[in-house]
Amino acid sequence: MVFEKDLNLDATELRLGLPGSSEESLRISNKRALPDMNDDSGVAAAKKCDQETAPPTKAQVVGWPPIRSYRKNSLQTKKTEAETGGMYVKVSMDGAPYLRKIDLKVYKGYPELFKALEDMFKFKVGKYSEREGYNGSEFVPTYEDKDGDWMLVGDVPWEMFINACKRLRIVRGSEARGLGCVV
Amino acid sequence: MSEDDERQQSPPSDLEFVSNKARNCNATGSGSGHPEFQSTYPDQVLENVLENVLHFLTSRRDRNAASLVCKSWYRVEALTRSELFIGNCYAVSPGRATARFTRVKALHLKGKPRFADFNLMPPDWGAHFNPWALAMAKAYPWLEKVHLKRMSVTDDDLATLAELFLGFKELVLVCCDGFGTSGLAIFVSKCRQLKVLDLIESEVSDDETDWISCFPEGESNLESLIFDCVECHINFEALDRLVARSPSLKKLKLNRYVSIGQLYRLMVRAPQLTHLGTGSFSPSDIAGQGDQEPDYVAAFAACRSLVCLSGFREIIPDYLPAIYPVCANLTSLNFSYANITAEQLKPIISKCHKLQTFWVLDSICDEGLQAVAATCKDLRELRVFPVDPREDNDGPVSEVGLQAISEGCRKLQSILYFCQRMTNAAVIAMSKNCPDLVVFRLCIMGRHRPDPVTGEPMDDGFGAIVMNCKKLTRLAVSGLLTDKAFDYIGRHGKLVRTLSVAFAGDSDMALKYVLEGCPQLQKLEIRDSPFGDAALRSGLHHYYNMRFLWMSSCRLTRHGCQEIARAMPRLVVEVIRSADEEEMDDVVGTLYMYRSLEGPRTDAPKFVTIL
């Protein structure tokens, strides 16, 4: 419809969540989070209800009953990582002794992902251009896609990337030359 | 460093002289020709004697008292204190602590307040172990033991412990976070004298490092290895070899990635175990149908010294009978991850005559608790956790179970009981039947729930507890409570040191009763209760005697807290904002305040404002 943009249906849509948050950004506190228990968005509503009316509301309250989340999660039936909805990929960096693991679903886009990688491995991603890749950066993020090819991170749209990415590897700038952008 | 008002100053040479004296029992005092000592020689002999005597004093409360007698006792006590306990890592700086106590071998540190466990505090609030690790590396290179609770520990900190303390023997991390398996790998590989590595309810990130393989080859001194909270696969073959070369191993608690078949192999290797955490207690997925099952009963029977059993993380109840041979000797049994029924529990519990500590899930229902009450006459500590921790369900345990326990387990000292319904009558019965109660924590999961039989608030039940249980030091209340309940606590809870309050009380009076009535109060944690600035003011006379006060989602204002901060310079008053709060709101989301010798901490994150 021509008018969809003007109506701004997204902003007026009724859903649980603070304004500005999108459905994807559930706070994932650990691998086996219970979305309805740990969901931040229910809290603000629940807190306000609580102080106005004495009888218990149906909304879940943060930290009540006072059971540590480790215990709560341990009592769930065994879930595989896939069931919890996380998209975990291994991240390695040339020269770093240990692997890390990150959940791609937590990030909304490339800038956030890069910031997280920079924090984790203490390096700078540098500027990306379509023609020259990450020219001038000491370290360059690459990923292995479903076909087993190694690609530069950033060359395809975000949604496509998180579905295709199997693992990440941060390589030295000199080695990244020659990694094509395959569309 | 300036410690003028806290220490009576003695010149450093004084200290050195005394310590030389102590080491050298035949010293004649002619040492340095220091004029002061020649005239006070008899005092030096006295100090020498005192030092030798004070070595035997272990209780920290006794030591604190001894250090207040006079300057000389203060000095000598500081020299002889080998185990340093700091209940709030921000109450004193590492520098100050290491300056006063110069010969510490063991450090026990606590960080975040308990309510942080329930997501009531944003992560990265603080309690970093790092400055302590660095300070101790300089001050106590001979340090042997570190025990941390609710602290943030990094992989680097673990490396520091292993590399800079050559005789390091014991590491216990309870409810800690910030480190991963790579940190563990470095730690175990470099810590050659390690006897104890206990990771308890801590969050360990999975860096995919095989840390178990990093224990050095050759005979190990390991006495205790507890890693049931580590949520990563481990290299079982490496663990098997490690257990095989650890002849002193007494405590072993496995994580849920260890199958029952693997458990069998380890038990056969280590029948000398006294404490065992069984891991998953179910077969691995790969086990074939036709495979011969090992003789689990025999393995348990061979463990004649086993007194403490836990684990059962993914229990298949069919395997439970394997533990029959050890039941009669058990003093501690933790079934709090085992979703079993009363019928499954009964054959076990009926054999556990010596049981003193029992943790269990409410899946056993009131009927299961009745079975416990029938057999476990020596029970001292009971914890009943909910399988389904939501508010609006019919709970499987109730006042019936509590009543039964109170009648059967007269020696009960500590109880934590989660339930959906509870009556005043049952609580009153427990207060009369169990006079030795020291810890009473009742969590009625439905907020503001009254007594379902009488419709009354739960005031009288908790009132009876504080009146009749004369030794009570820790209390957690719940259910519908008016100010009257707090009046009872203020009047009768004279020994109460820790009090937890949630969704309770009508007005400021409730908090006033407690702050004015409980002289031993050390730790007060309150959430979602209608207490405001006036109530806060009523505790001014007492806050320096407390370790901390936590109040979240109450009715405090910023200027009310400011008043307290101005009136009490040695109190650190932190206002903690949650994500959706603005910085300049007058309403305070969370107040956390504690006494401190150091003033505002320098590592506070952006969401913390120190008034």
Short mmCIF file of N, CA, C and O in Angstrom, two decimals, chain B residues 1-6 9 96:
data_model
loop_
_atom_site.label_atom_id
_atom_site.label_comp_id
_atom_site.label_asym_id
_atom_site.label_seq_id
_atom_site.Cartn_x
_atom_site.Cartn_y
_atom_site.Cartn_z
N MET B 1 50.09 5.74 53.48
CA MET B 1 48.65 5.98 53.48
C MET B 1 48.20 6.50 54.83
O MET B 1 48.82 6.21 55.83
N SER B 2 47.16 7.26 54.80
CA SER B 2 46.72 7.90 56.03
C SER B 2 45.66 7.07 56.70
O SER B 2 44.60 6.83 56.13
N GLU B 3 45.97 6.63 57.90
CA GLU B 3 44.95 5.86 58.60
C GLU B 3 44.82 6.39 60.00
O GLU B 3 44.59 5.67 60.93
N ASP B 4 45.06 7.69 60.10
CA ASP B 4 45.18 8.31 61.42
C ASP B 4 44.06 7.97 62.36
O ASP B 4 44.29 7.52 63.47
N ASP B 5 42.85 8.18 61.92
CA ASP B 5 41.77 8.02 62.89
C ASP B 5 41.42 6.57 63.13
O ASP B 5 40.68 6.26 64.02
N GLU B 6 41.91 5.67 62.33
CA GLU B 6 41.51 4.29 62.52
C GLU B 6 42.52 3.48 63.31
O GLU B 6 42.20 2.50 63.92
N GLN B 9 48.83 4.97 65.97
CA GLN B 9 50.07 4.82 65.21
C GLN B 9 51.18 4.23 66.02
O GLN B 9 51.39 4.58 67.17
N ARG B 96 44.48 -0.69 52.67
CA ARG B 96 44.30 -0.55 54.11
C ARG B 96 44.35 -1.92 54.78
O ARG B 96 44.98 -2.09 55.83
#
